[in-house]
Coordinates of C-alpha atoms in Angstrom, one line a residue:
M381 CA 99.4 48.4 254.3
T382 CA 103.1 47.4 254.3
D383 CA 106.0 47.0 256.7
R384 CA 108.6 47.2 254.0
N385 CA 111.3 49.8 254.0
L386 CA 110.2 51.6 250.9
P387 CA 112.2 54.2 249.0
S388 CA 110.8 57.8 248.9
L389 CA 108.5 58.7 246.1
G390 CA 111.3 60.7 244.4
L391 CA 113.8 57.8 244.5
A392 CA 111.1 55.3 243.4
L393 CA 110.3 57.5 240.4
L394 CA 114.0 58.0 239.4
P395 CA 114.6 54.6 237.6
V396 CA 111.2 54.9 236.0
V397 CA 111.7 58.4 234.6
L398 CA 115.2 57.7 233.5
T399 CA 114.2 54.5 231.7
L400 CA 111.2 56.2 230.0
G401 CA 113.6 59.0 228.9
L402 CA 116.0 56.5 227.4
L403 CA 113.1 54.7 225.6
A404 CA 111.9 58.0 224.2
L405 CA 115.5 58.8 223.0
Q406 CA 115.8 55.4 221.3
L407 CA 112.3 55.2 219.8
F408 CA 111.6 58.8 218.8
Y409 CA 115.0 60.6 218.4
F410 CA 117.0 57.8 216.9
G411 CA 113.9 56.3 215.2
D412 CA 115.1 52.8 216.2
F413 CA 112.3 50.5 217.5
T414 CA 114.5 48.3 219.6
P415 CA 113.7 49.0 223.2
H416 CA 115.9 46.3 224.6
I417 CA 119.0 48.3 225.7
P418 CA 117.1 51.2 227.4
L419 CA 115.2 48.5 229.4
V420 CA 118.5 46.8 230.3
I421 CA 119.9 50.1 231.5
G422 CA 116.7 50.7 233.5
L423 CA 117.1 47.3 235.1
A424 CA 120.7 48.2 236.0
I425 CA 119.7 51.6 237.5
T426 CA 117.0 49.9 239.6
G427 CA 119.4 47.3 240.8
L428 CA 122.0 49.9 241.7
L429 CA 119.3 51.9 243.6
G430 CA 118.4 48.8 245.6
V431 CA 122.0 48.1 246.5
M432 CA 122.6 51.7 247.5
R433 CA 119.6 51.4 249.9
G434 CA 121.1 48.3 251.6
Q435 CA 119.5 45.5 249.6
K436 CA 121.6 42.5 248.6
W437 CA 122.0 42.0 244.9
T438 CA 121.1 38.3 245.3
D439 CA 117.7 39.4 246.7
I440 CA 117.1 41.8 243.8
R441 CA 118.2 39.1 241.4
E442 CA 115.7 36.7 243.0
G443 CA 113.0 39.2 242.3
V444 CA 114.0 39.5 238.7
F445 CA 114.0 35.8 238.2
H446 CA 110.8 35.3 240.1
V447 CA 108.8 37.5 237.7
I448 CA 110.4 35.8 234.7
H449 CA 109.6 32.4 236.2
V450 CA 105.9 33.3 236.7
S451 CA 105.8 34.4 233.0
L452 CA 107.4 31.3 231.6
P453 CA 104.1 29.7 230.5
S454 CA 103.5 32.8 228.3
L455 CA 107.0 32.5 226.9
S456 CA 106.3 28.9 226.1
V457 CA 103.1 29.9 224.3
L458 CA 105.3 32.2 222.1
I459 CA 107.6 29.4 221.1
V460 CA 104.7 27.0 220.2
V461 CA 102.9 29.8 218.3
G462 CA 106.0 30.4 216.3
M463 CA 106.0 26.7 215.4
I464 CA 102.3 26.7 214.6
I465 CA 102.7 29.6 212.1
G466 CA 105.4 27.9 210.2
V467 CA 103.9 24.4 210.2
W468 CA 100.3 25.5 209.6
I469 CA 101.4 27.3 206.4
A470 CA 103.2 24.1 205.3
S471 CA 100.2 22.0 206.1
G472 CA 97.9 24.2 204.1
T473 CA 95.9 25.3 207.2
V474 CA 96.7 29.0 206.9
P475 CA 96.5 29.0 203.0
T476 CA 93.1 27.3 203.2
L477 CA 91.8 29.9 205.7
I478 CA 93.1 32.7 203.4
Y479 CA 91.7 31.1 200.3
Y480 CA 88.2 30.7 201.7
G481 CA 88.3 34.0 203.4
L482 CA 89.1 35.8 200.2
T483 CA 86.5 33.9 198.2
L484 CA 83.6 33.9 200.7
L485 CA 84.0 37.2 202.7
N486 CA 82.8 40.6 201.6
P487 CA 85.6 43.1 202.0
S488 CA 83.1 45.6 203.5
I489 CA 82.3 43.4 206.5
F490 CA 85.8 41.9 206.8
L491 CA 87.0 44.0 209.7
A492 CA 83.8 43.3 211.8
A493 CA 83.9 39.6 210.9
A494 CA 87.6 39.4 211.9
M495 CA 86.9 40.9 215.3
I496 CA 84.0 38.6 216.0
L497 CA 85.9 35.5 214.8
C498 CA 88.9 36.4 217.0
A499 CA 86.6 37.0 220.0
V500 CA 84.9 33.6 219.6
V501 CA 88.2 31.7 219.1
S502 CA 89.9 33.6 222.0
L503 CA 86.9 32.9 224.3
S504 CA 87.2 29.2 223.4
L505 CA 91.0 28.9 223.7
G506 CA 91.4 31.2 226.7
T507 CA 94.5 32.8 225.1
S508 CA 94.7 36.0 223.1
W509 CA 98.2 35.2 222.1
G510 CA 97.2 31.8 220.7
T511 CA 94.4 33.5 218.8
V512 CA 96.6 36.2 217.3
G513 CA 99.3 33.7 216.3
T514 CA 96.9 31.3 214.6
I515 CA 93.6 32.8 213.3
G516 CA 95.1 36.3 213.4
V517 CA 97.9 35.3 210.9
A518 CA 95.4 34.0 208.4
L519 CA 93.2 37.1 208.8
M520 CA 96.2 39.3 208.1
G521 CA 96.6 37.4 204.8
I522 CA 92.9 37.9 203.9
G523 CA 93.1 41.6 204.7
A524 CA 96.2 42.0 202.6
G525 CA 94.3 40.3 199.7
F526 CA 91.4 42.7 200.1
G527 CA 93.9 45.7 200.0
I528 CA 93.0 46.7 203.5
P529 CA 95.8 48.5 205.4
M530 CA 97.6 46.2 207.8
Y531 CA 96.9 48.4 210.8
W532 CA 93.2 48.3 210.4
T533 CA 93.2 44.5 210.2
A534 CA 95.6 44.2 213.2
G535 CA 93.3 46.6 215.2
A536 CA 90.3 44.4 214.6
I537 CA 92.2 41.2 215.4
V538 CA 93.6 42.7 218.7
S539 CA 90.1 44.0 219.7
G540 CA 88.5 40.6 219.3
A541 CA 91.4 38.4 220.6
F542 CA 91.9 40.4 223.9
F543 CA 88.1 40.7 224.4
G544 CA 87.8 36.9 224.4
D545 CA 90.9 36.6 226.7
K546 CA 89.4 39.0 229.1
I547 CA 86.1 37.2 229.8
S548 CA 87.2 33.5 229.2
P549 CA 87.3 31.4 232.4
L550 CA 90.2 29.6 230.8
S551 CA 92.4 32.7 230.5
D552 CA 95.3 33.1 232.9
T553 CA 94.8 36.8 233.4
T554 CA 91.0 36.3 234.0
N555 CA 92.0 33.9 236.8
L556 CA 94.8 36.1 238.1
A557 CA 92.7 39.3 238.7
P558 CA 90.0 37.7 241.0
A559 CA 92.7 35.6 242.7
V560 CA 94.7 38.7 243.9
T561 CA 91.5 40.7 244.8
G562 CA 89.7 37.8 246.6
V563 CA 86.6 37.4 244.4
N564 CA 84.9 34.6 242.6
I565 CA 86.0 34.2 239.0
F566 CA 82.5 34.0 237.6
D567 CA 81.3 37.0 239.6
H568 CA 84.4 38.8 238.2
I569 CA 83.5 37.9 234.6
Q570 CA 79.9 39.0 235.1
N571 CA 81.1 42.3 236.5
M572 CA 83.2 43.0 233.5
L573 CA 80.4 42.7 231.0
P574 CA 79.0 46.2 231.6
T575 CA 82.3 47.7 230.2
T576 CA 83.3 44.9 227.8
V577 CA 80.0 44.5 225.9
P578 CA 79.6 48.3 225.1
A579 CA 83.3 48.5 224.1
M580 CA 82.8 45.6 221.7
L581 CA 79.6 47.1 220.3
I582 CA 81.4 50.4 219.7
A583 CA 84.3 48.7 218.0
L584 CA 81.9 46.6 215.9
G585 CA 80.1 49.8 214.8
V586 CA 83.4 51.5 213.9
Y587 CA 84.6 48.5 211.9
I588 CA 81.3 48.3 209.9
V589 CA 81.4 52.0 209.1
A590 CA 85.1 51.8 208.2
G591 CA 84.4 48.8 206.0
Y592 CA 81.7 50.5 204.0
G593 CA 82.8 54.1 204.0
L594 CA 86.3 54.8 205.2
I595 CA 88.6 52.2 203.8
E596 CA 89.2 52.3 200.1
P597 CA 90.6 48.9 198.9
A598 CA 93.3 49.2 196.3
D599 CA 92.3 49.5 192.7
T600 CA 94.0 46.2 192.0
S601 CA 92.3 44.4 194.8
L602 CA 90.2 42.1 192.6
E603 CA 93.1 41.2 190.4
A604 CA 95.3 40.6 193.5
I605 CA 92.6 38.4 195.0
T606 CA 92.4 36.3 191.8
Q607 CA 96.2 36.1 191.7
I608 CA 96.5 35.0 195.3
T609 CA 93.8 32.4 195.3
A610 CA 95.0 30.9 192.0
R611 CA 98.5 30.6 193.4
L612 CA 97.3 29.1 196.6
E613 CA 95.4 26.4 194.7
Q614 CA 98.5 25.7 192.7
D615 CA 100.9 25.4 195.6
F616 CA 98.7 23.7 198.2
A617 CA 96.1 21.0 198.5
L618 CA 93.3 22.9 200.0
G619 CA 90.1 21.7 201.6
L620 CA 88.8 20.3 204.9
I621 CA 91.7 18.1 205.9
P622 CA 94.2 21.1 206.2
L623 CA 91.7 22.7 208.5
T624 CA 91.7 19.8 211.0
P625 CA 94.7 21.2 213.1
A626 CA 92.8 24.4 213.8
L627 CA 89.6 22.4 214.6
L628 CA 91.6 20.1 216.9
V629 CA 93.0 23.0 218.9
I630 CA 89.5 24.6 219.2
G631 CA 88.0 21.2 220.2
L632 CA 90.6 20.6 222.9
A633 CA 89.9 24.1 224.2
L634 CA 86.2 23.4 224.4
F635 CA 87.0 20.4 226.5
R636 CA 89.0 22.7 228.7
Q637 CA 92.4 21.2 228.0
P638 CA 95.4 23.4 228.9
P639 CA 96.3 25.8 226.1
L640 CA 100.0 24.8 225.7
P641 CA 99.4 21.1 225.1
S642 CA 96.4 21.9 222.9
L643 CA 98.5 24.3 220.7
F644 CA 101.3 21.7 220.5
A645 CA 98.9 19.0 219.4
G646 CA 98.0 21.4 216.6
V647 CA 101.6 21.6 215.6
L648 CA 101.9 17.8 215.5
L649 CA 98.8 17.3 213.5
G650 CA 99.9 20.1 211.1
G651 CA 103.2 18.4 210.6
I652 CA 101.5 15.1 209.8
I653 CA 99.2 16.7 207.2
A654 CA 102.1 18.6 205.7
I655 CA 104.0 15.3 205.1
F656 CA 101.1 13.1 203.9
Q657 CA 98.9 15.6 202.1
Q658 CA 101.2 18.4 201.0
G659 CA 104.2 16.1 200.2
V660 CA 106.6 17.9 202.5
G661 CA 109.6 16.0 203.9
L662 CA 110.1 15.4 207.7
H663 CA 113.2 17.5 207.8
D664 CA 111.4 20.4 206.0
V665 CA 108.7 20.3 208.7
F666 CA 111.4 20.6 211.3
T667 CA 112.9 23.5 209.4
Y668 CA 109.6 25.3 209.1
A669 CA 108.9 24.9 212.8
Q670 CA 112.4 26.2 213.6
S671 CA 113.0 28.9 211.0
G672 CA 109.6 29.5 209.4
Y673 CA 108.0 28.6 206.1
S674 CA 109.8 29.6 203.0
I675 CA 108.5 29.8 199.4
E676 CA 109.5 31.9 196.3
T677 CA 106.6 32.3 194.0
G678 CA 107.9 35.4 192.2
I679 CA 104.8 37.3 193.4
A680 CA 105.7 39.7 196.2
D681 CA 102.2 39.7 197.8
I682 CA 102.1 36.0 198.1
D683 CA 105.6 35.7 199.4
A684 CA 104.9 38.3 202.0
L685 CA 101.8 36.3 203.1
L686 CA 103.5 32.9 203.4
N687 CA 107.2 33.5 204.3
K688 CA 106.9 33.7 208.1
G689 CA 106.7 31.8 211.4
G690 CA 109.1 29.5 213.2
I691 CA 110.6 29.6 216.7
Q692 CA 113.4 32.0 215.5
S693 CA 110.8 34.6 214.4
M694 CA 109.8 34.9 218.1
M695 CA 113.3 35.4 219.5
W696 CA 113.2 39.2 219.2
T697 CA 110.0 39.2 221.2
I698 CA 111.2 36.7 223.7
S699 CA 114.4 38.6 224.4
L700 CA 112.4 41.8 224.8
M701 CA 110.0 40.1 227.2
L702 CA 112.8 38.6 229.3
I703 CA 114.4 42.0 229.7
A704 CA 111.1 43.8 230.3
L705 CA 110.0 41.2 232.9
G706 CA 113.4 41.5 234.6
F707 CA 113.0 45.2 234.8
G708 CA 109.5 44.9 236.2
G709 CA 110.8 42.3 238.8
A710 CA 113.6 44.6 239.9
L711 CA 111.1 47.5 240.3
E712 CA 108.9 45.3 242.4
R713 CA 111.6 43.8 244.6
T714 CA 113.2 47.1 245.3
G715 CA 109.8 48.5 246.4
C716 CA 109.8 51.2 243.7
L717 CA 106.4 50.2 242.3
E718 CA 104.9 49.7 245.7
A719 CA 106.1 53.2 246.8
I720 CA 104.6 54.8 243.7
I721 CA 101.2 53.0 244.1
L722 CA 101.1 53.8 247.8
A723 CA 101.6 57.5 247.1
I724 CA 98.7 57.4 244.7
V725 CA 96.5 55.5 247.1
N726 CA 97.2 58.0 249.9
R727 CA 96.1 61.0 247.7
V728 CA 92.8 59.8 246.3
K729 CA 89.7 61.7 247.6
S730 CA 86.7 59.7 246.4
F731 CA 85.6 56.3 245.1
A732 CA 85.6 57.7 241.5
A733 CA 89.2 58.8 242.1
V734 CA 90.1 55.4 243.6
Q735 CA 88.6 53.4 240.8
S736 CA 90.1 55.7 238.1
S737 CA 93.5 55.5 239.8
A738 CA 93.3 51.7 239.9
I739 CA 92.7 51.6 236.1
V740 CA 95.5 54.2 235.4
T741 CA 97.9 52.5 237.8
S742 CA 97.5 49.1 236.1
F743 CA 98.1 50.8 232.7
A744 CA 101.1 52.7 234.0
T745 CA 102.5 49.5 235.5
N746 CA 102.1 48.0 232.0
V747 CA 104.0 50.8 230.5
V748 CA 106.9 50.8 233.0
A749 CA 107.2 47.1 233.8
G750 CA 106.3 45.7 230.4
D751 CA 104.3 42.8 232.0
P752 CA 100.5 42.4 232.1
Y753 CA 100.8 40.0 235.1
I754 CA 102.6 42.6 237.3
S755 CA 100.1 45.2 236.1
I756 CA 97.3 43.1 237.5
A757 CA 98.9 41.5 240.6
L758 CA 100.6 44.5 242.1
P759 CA 97.8 47.1 241.9
G760 CA 95.4 44.4 242.9
R761 CA 97.3 43.7 246.1
M762 CA 97.9 47.3 246.9
Y763 CA 94.4 48.7 246.3
A764 CA 92.4 45.9 247.8
P765 CA 92.6 47.1 251.5
L766 CA 91.5 50.6 250.4
Y767 CA 88.4 49.2 248.6
R768 CA 87.5 47.2 251.7
G769 CA 88.0 50.2 254.0
M770 CA 85.7 52.2 251.8
G771 CA 83.1 49.5 251.8
Y772 CA 83.2 48.7 248.1
S773 CA 83.3 45.3 246.6
T774 CA 86.7 44.3 245.3
L775 CA 84.9 43.3 242.1
N776 CA 85.4 46.9 241.1
L777 CA 89.2 46.5 241.6
S778 CA 89.4 43.2 239.7
R779 CA 87.7 44.8 236.7
A780 CA 89.9 47.9 236.9
T781 CA 93.1 45.8 236.8
E782 CA 91.8 43.9 233.8
E783 CA 90.9 47.1 232.0
G784 CA 94.3 48.7 232.6
G785 CA 96.2 45.5 232.5
T786 CA 94.9 42.8 230.1
L787 CA 93.3 45.2 227.6
M788 CA 96.1 47.8 227.4
S789 CA 99.0 45.3 227.2
P790 CA 98.8 44.8 223.4
L791 CA 98.7 48.6 222.9
I792 CA 102.2 49.2 224.4
P793 CA 104.8 48.2 221.9
W794 CA 107.5 47.2 224.4
N795 CA 105.1 45.4 226.6
A796 CA 105.0 41.6 226.3
G797 CA 101.5 41.8 224.7
G798 CA 102.4 44.6 222.2
A799 CA 105.7 43.0 221.3
F800 CA 104.0 39.7 220.5
V801 CA 101.3 41.3 218.4
I802 CA 103.8 43.2 216.4
T803 CA 105.9 40.1 215.7
A804 CA 103.1 37.5 215.2
L805 CA 101.1 39.7 212.8
G806 CA 104.2 40.7 210.8
L807 CA 103.7 44.5 211.2
G808 CA 107.3 45.2 210.4
I809 CA 107.8 47.9 212.9
M810 CA 111.5 46.9 213.4
D811 CA 111.9 47.4 209.6
G812 CA 110.7 51.0 209.7
N813 CA 107.0 50.5 209.0
M814 CA 106.1 52.8 211.8
E815 CA 102.7 53.6 210.2
N816 CA 101.5 50.1 211.3
L817 CA 101.6 51.3 214.9
L818 CA 98.2 52.9 214.0
Y819 CA 96.8 49.5 215.0
I820 CA 97.0 50.9 218.6
P821 CA 94.3 53.5 218.3
L822 CA 92.3 51.3 215.9
A823 CA 92.0 48.5 218.5
F824 CA 88.9 50.2 219.8
A825 CA 87.6 47.5 222.1
C826 CA 90.8 47.6 224.1
W827 CA 91.0 51.3 225.0
T828 CA 87.2 52.1 225.1
A829 CA 86.6 49.6 227.9
P830 CA 88.8 51.5 230.4
V831 CA 87.2 54.8 229.4
I832 CA 83.7 53.3 230.0
G833 CA 85.0 52.0 233.3
I834 CA 86.1 55.5 234.4
F835 CA 82.7 56.8 233.4
Y836 CA 81.0 54.2 235.6
A837 CA 83.3 55.2 238.5
I838 CA 82.3 58.9 238.2
T839 CA 78.6 58.2 237.9
G840 CA 78.4 55.2 240.3
F841 CA 76.9 52.9 237.7
F842 CA 77.9 49.2 238.0
S843 CA 80.0 50.0 241.0
P844 CA 78.8 47.5 243.6
K845 CA 79.3 48.1 247.3
A846 CA 80.4 45.3 249.6
S847 CA 77.6 43.0 250.7
E848 CA 77.2 41.3 254.1
K849 CA 78.6 38.2 252.5
D850 CA 81.7 40.1 251.3
R851 CA 82.3 41.4 254.7
A852 CA 81.9 38.0 256.3
N853 CA 84.4 36.6 253.8
W854 CA 86.9 39.4 254.6
E855 CA 86.6 38.6 258.3
R856 CA 86.9 34.9 257.8
D857 CA 89.9 35.2 255.5
N858 CA 91.5 37.8 257.7
E859 CA 91.8 40.2 254.8
D860 CA 93.7 43.5 255.3
I861 CA 91.2 46.4 255.6
M862 CA 92.5 50.0 255.6
D863 CA 91.4 52.2 258.5
L864 CA 89.8 55.3 257.1
S865 CA 88.4 56.7 260.3
E866 CA 90.4 59.9 259.8
H867 CA 89.2 60.3 256.3
D868 CA 85.5 61.0 256.4
H869 CA 85.3 61.4 252.6
L870 CA 86.5 57.8 252.1
G871 CA 84.7 56.2 255.1
D872 CA 82.8 53.0 254.8
P873 CA 79.2 53.8 254.0
G874 CA 78.0 50.5 255.4
P875 CA 76.9 47.3 253.7
A876 CA 74.9 47.4 250.5
K877 CA 71.3 46.8 251.1
E878 CA 70.8 45.5 247.6
A879 CA 73.6 44.6 245.2
M880 CA 73.6 46.7 242.1
P881 CA 73.0 44.5 239.0
V882 CA 76.2 43.7 237.2

């Protein structure tokens, strides 16, 4: 599968194990949720390992910067989302959404409605991050007004936003997974539905049950809602016009315009409305875009809802992403990740084990490298020849990488996805509000989909074998196919006579 001079499994695991140990020391022993320095040390250890094995530092550095370069569009989205949050509060967009959410929504169905709304918006925008940083921020305000714990609201938002991202043809990860596994994007989306739809239905059911029976809104909830809505009416001109920036972004997405320019158009229109309807000065708009919106109402709940946003609010996350991406790039360039994945591939004994390993490998790469793109691209490249050698469609692999990559990214706090969610939704983990990490198990749609995927792998349901067309395409494109002639248990069973419905 590779001609590279890879490190032994023990050496490959060394920087991974040491870095995870340092992360555990920082997060759990010191109780300090700043994973930056352990990851920097991990990058240094990986680079030293590469140099000791004869690699040039310039080559390792190139690998570090390559991964960062590939992820620059996502970092750009972070910057624009920071601007959107600050400007949309000033324009009255976020306050209007909060106001009507508090007055029109029933608290009992709020979590379910939040998940569905985020799924629809994310499917339209093609970006989970854009959804979390726009609609998600407003939903956090509504949930706070209803007295619902932040972690429940965040879990519902993440479930919906990353569901939409996973099956949107506009999403970068939805395009990346089929690209690295050699399948059609729409076949890939169709093949993800058997795990994605049940996961969403499970999450929907849990949020409905939680809304009616498990969550007890605060006793002062009604008073708090009245106080919040009255103050929003006093401080902002609410109505349809402040909603036009959000409608513009969604409209541009429906016309398949790129996410970054679409989001920035929302910033510009939000700034115009802030000036001409809310009476905000131009310099104030610049300040809100840079440093976030600022207001002192004397009411703690309202100040907590509205004092946020700005490019600077994203700098903690951006710095973490740069370091984590660099660490992932060093692990990839030194061959450590490839050596670990190859060791797994060479030990699997059945299709169920292969499919489960692909899901777990994507998740583990997410944990170690901190980057959802590496967690899709690297396992996708490494496992594809094995799937072809076994006679199974690589649609199984593209789904596995999305389940372990895209969906699990927001559940890992130091991963790019998790760091963004924590920052954009204002969960305050860095301030010691560790209970808000409960959003991780409460994002049911994200972690149940991989579980369902492993179940299908074991039972053989929705696990299509390669068709004659697939094999012809492999031959035409000169795809790498692993020779399994010495492994009877993994041997190619022959072409599928009839494709299993997906």
